[in-house]
Coordinates of C-alpha atoms in Angstrom, one line a residue:
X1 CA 0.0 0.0 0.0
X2 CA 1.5 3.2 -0.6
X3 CA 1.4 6.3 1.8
X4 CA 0.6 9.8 0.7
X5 CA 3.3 12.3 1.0
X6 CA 1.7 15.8 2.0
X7 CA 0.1 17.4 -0.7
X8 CA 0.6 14.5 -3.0
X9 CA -3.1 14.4 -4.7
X10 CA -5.1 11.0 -3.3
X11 CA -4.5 9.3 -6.2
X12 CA -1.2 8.8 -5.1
X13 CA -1.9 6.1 -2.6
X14 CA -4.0 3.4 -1.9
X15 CA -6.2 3.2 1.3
X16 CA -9.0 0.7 2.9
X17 CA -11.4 1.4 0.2
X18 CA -9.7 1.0 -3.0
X19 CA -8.5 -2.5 -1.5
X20 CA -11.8 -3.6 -0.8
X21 CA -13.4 -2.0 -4.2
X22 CA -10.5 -4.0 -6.2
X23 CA -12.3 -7.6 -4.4
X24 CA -15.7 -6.3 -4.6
X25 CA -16.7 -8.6 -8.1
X26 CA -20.5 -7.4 -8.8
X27 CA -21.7 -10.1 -11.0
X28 CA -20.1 -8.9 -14.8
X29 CA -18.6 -5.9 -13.4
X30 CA -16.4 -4.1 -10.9
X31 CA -18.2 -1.6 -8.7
X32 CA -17.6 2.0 -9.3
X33 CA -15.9 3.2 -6.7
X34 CA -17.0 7.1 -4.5
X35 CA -14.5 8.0 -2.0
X36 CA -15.6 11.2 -0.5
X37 CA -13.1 10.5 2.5
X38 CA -11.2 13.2 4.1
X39 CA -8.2 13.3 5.8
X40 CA -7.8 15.1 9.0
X41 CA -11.8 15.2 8.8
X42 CA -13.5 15.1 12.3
X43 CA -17.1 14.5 13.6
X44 CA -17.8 18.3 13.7
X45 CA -16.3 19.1 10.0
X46 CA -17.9 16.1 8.5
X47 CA -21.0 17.1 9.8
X48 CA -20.7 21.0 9.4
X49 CA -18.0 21.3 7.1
X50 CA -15.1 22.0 5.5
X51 CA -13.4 19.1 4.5
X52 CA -10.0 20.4 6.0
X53 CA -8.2 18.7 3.4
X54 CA -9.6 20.1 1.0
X55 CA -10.1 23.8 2.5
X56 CA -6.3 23.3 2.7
X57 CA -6.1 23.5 -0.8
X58 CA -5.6 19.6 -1.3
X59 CA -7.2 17.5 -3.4
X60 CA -9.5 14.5 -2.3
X61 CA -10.4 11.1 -4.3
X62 CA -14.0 12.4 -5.3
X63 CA -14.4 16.1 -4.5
X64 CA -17.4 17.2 -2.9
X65 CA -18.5 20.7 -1.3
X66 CA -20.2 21.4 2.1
X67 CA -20.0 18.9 4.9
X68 CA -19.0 15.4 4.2
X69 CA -22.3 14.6 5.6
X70 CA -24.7 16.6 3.6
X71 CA -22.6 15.2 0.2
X72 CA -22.9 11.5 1.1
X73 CA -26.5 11.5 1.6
X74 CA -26.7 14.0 -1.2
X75 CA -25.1 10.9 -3.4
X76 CA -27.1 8.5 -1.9
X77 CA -30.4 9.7 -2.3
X78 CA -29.3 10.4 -6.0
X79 CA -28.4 6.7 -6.4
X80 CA -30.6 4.8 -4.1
X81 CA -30.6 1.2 -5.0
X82 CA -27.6 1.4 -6.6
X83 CA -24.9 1.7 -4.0
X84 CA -24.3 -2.0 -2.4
X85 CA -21.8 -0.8 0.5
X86 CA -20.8 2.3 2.5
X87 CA -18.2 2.1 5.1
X88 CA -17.4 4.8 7.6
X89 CA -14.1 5.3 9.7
X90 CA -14.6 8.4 11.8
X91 CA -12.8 8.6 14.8
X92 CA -9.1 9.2 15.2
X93 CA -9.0 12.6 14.2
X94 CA -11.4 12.9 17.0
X95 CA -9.2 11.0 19.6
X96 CA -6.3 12.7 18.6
X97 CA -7.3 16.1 19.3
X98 CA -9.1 15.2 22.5
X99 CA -5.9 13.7 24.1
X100 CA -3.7 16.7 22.6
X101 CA -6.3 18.8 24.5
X102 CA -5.1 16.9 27.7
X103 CA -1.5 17.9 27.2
X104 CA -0.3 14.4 28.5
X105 CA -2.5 14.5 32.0
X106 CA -3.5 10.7 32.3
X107 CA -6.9 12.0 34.4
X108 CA -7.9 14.8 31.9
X109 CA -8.0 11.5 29.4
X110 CA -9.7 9.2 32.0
X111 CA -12.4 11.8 33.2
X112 CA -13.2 13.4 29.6
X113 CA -13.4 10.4 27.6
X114 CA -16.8 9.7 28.3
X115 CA -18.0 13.1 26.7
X116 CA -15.5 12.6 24.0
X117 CA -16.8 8.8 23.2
X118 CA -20.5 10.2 22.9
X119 CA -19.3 12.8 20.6
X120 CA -17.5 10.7 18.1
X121 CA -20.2 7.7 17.8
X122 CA -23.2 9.6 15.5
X123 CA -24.7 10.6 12.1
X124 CA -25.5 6.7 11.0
X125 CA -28.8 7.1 11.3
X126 CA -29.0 9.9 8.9
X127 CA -26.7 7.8 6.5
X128 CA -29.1 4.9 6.6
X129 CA -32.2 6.9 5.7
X130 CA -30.2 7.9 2.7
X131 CA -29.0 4.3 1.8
X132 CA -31.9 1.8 3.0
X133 CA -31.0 -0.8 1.3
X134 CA -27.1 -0.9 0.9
X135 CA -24.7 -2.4 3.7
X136 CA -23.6 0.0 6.0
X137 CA -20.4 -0.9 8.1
X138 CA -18.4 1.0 10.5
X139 CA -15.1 0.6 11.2
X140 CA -13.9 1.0 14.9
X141 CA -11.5 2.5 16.9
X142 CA -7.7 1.3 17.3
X143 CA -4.9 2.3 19.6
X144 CA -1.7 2.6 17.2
X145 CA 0.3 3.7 20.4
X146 CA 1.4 0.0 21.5
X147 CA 2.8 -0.4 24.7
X148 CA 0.3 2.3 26.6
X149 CA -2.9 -0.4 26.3
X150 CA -3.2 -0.6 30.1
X151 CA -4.5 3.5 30.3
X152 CA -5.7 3.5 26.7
X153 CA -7.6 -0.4 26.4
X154 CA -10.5 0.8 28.5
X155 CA -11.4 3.9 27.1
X156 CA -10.9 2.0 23.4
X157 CA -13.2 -0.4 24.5
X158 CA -15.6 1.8 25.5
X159 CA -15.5 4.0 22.4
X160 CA -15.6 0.9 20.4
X161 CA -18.8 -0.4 22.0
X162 CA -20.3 2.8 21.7
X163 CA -20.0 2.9 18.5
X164 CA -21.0 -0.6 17.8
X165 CA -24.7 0.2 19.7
X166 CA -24.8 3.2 17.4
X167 CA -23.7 1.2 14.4
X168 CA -26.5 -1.7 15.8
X169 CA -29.4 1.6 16.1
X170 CA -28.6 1.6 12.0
X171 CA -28.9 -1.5 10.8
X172 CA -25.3 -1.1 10.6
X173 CA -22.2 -3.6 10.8
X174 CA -19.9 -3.0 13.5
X175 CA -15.9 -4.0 12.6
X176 CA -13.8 -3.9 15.5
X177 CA -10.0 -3.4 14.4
X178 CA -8.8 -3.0 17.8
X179 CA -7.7 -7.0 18.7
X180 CA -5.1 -6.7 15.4
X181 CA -3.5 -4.8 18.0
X182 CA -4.3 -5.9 21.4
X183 CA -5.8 -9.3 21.8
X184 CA -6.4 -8.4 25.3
X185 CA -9.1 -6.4 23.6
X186 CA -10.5 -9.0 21.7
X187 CA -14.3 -8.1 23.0
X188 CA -17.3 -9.2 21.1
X189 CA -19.9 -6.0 21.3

């Protein structure tokens, strides 16, 4: 897989979707693949907007304009009944700039995860009106920072199965990618 340098347009690299596009065989055809993700995107600019990527000047796989939101259901509605799969991975940014906000204070982390995990897990329902008939799955949380799982394996696990009731509230597949890195973590939700 390759890795995008900064400001190297998107179709410099390869990510989740195009691997899973390129296995996706749809009877005679491949499947057309939409990729409105947006790096650095977080649960406030994908629901009000702007793709910072983009507002950066960058360009993204399929542009859109507005919230990332309010152009996926946009696309949806335009296409309903012909879109088998939608995947969503919306965290990290999130998590990232919630523990930066903590400046490295293990209780800030502890105590304001909670608000932070509500915050992050949202917006499926509003997808699945849009796409009623095509497989929605979300991808979880994961913990890249090995070694600290003792502090961070709890509050991963509770963002994880908060995110797999909302995913479950949508009719929504629930992937958790966090036991690839921690088997101790291996939790069914």
């Amino acid at each position: 897989m390759r890795v995008p340098a900064l400001g190297q347009p998107p179709s410099a690299f390869t990510g989740y979707a195009d691997l899973l596009a390129a296995r996706m065989w749809h009877g005679d055809r491949w499947p057309t693949l939409v990729n409105y993700g947006c790096p650095g995107e977080t649960t406030e600019s994908f629901v009000a907007g702007p793709c910072p990527w983009s507002a950066a000047g960058f360009a993204l796989h399929d542009t859109f304009s507005g919230p990332q939101l309010d152009a996926a259901v946009r696309f949806l509605r335009a296409h309903r009944g012909r879109v088998d799969l939608v995947t969503v991975s919306l965290w990290g940014n999130d998590a990232n700039a919630f523990v930066a906000s903590c400046n490295g204070n293990v209780q800030c982390i502890v105590d304001g995860a909670p608000a932070a995990i509500a915050r992050v897990a949202g917006n499926l329902r509003t997808l699945r009106r849009a796409a009623p008939d095509a497989d929605l799955v979300v991808i979880g949380a994961y913990d890249a920072k090995l070694g600290a799982f003792e502090l961070t394996g709890p509050i991963f696990t509770a963002l994880n199965r908060t995110m797999a009731d909302a995913a479950r509230s949508a009719r929504a597949t629930y992937v958790n990618p966090m036991p690839i890195f921690d088997a101790m973590t291996a939790l069914t939700y």
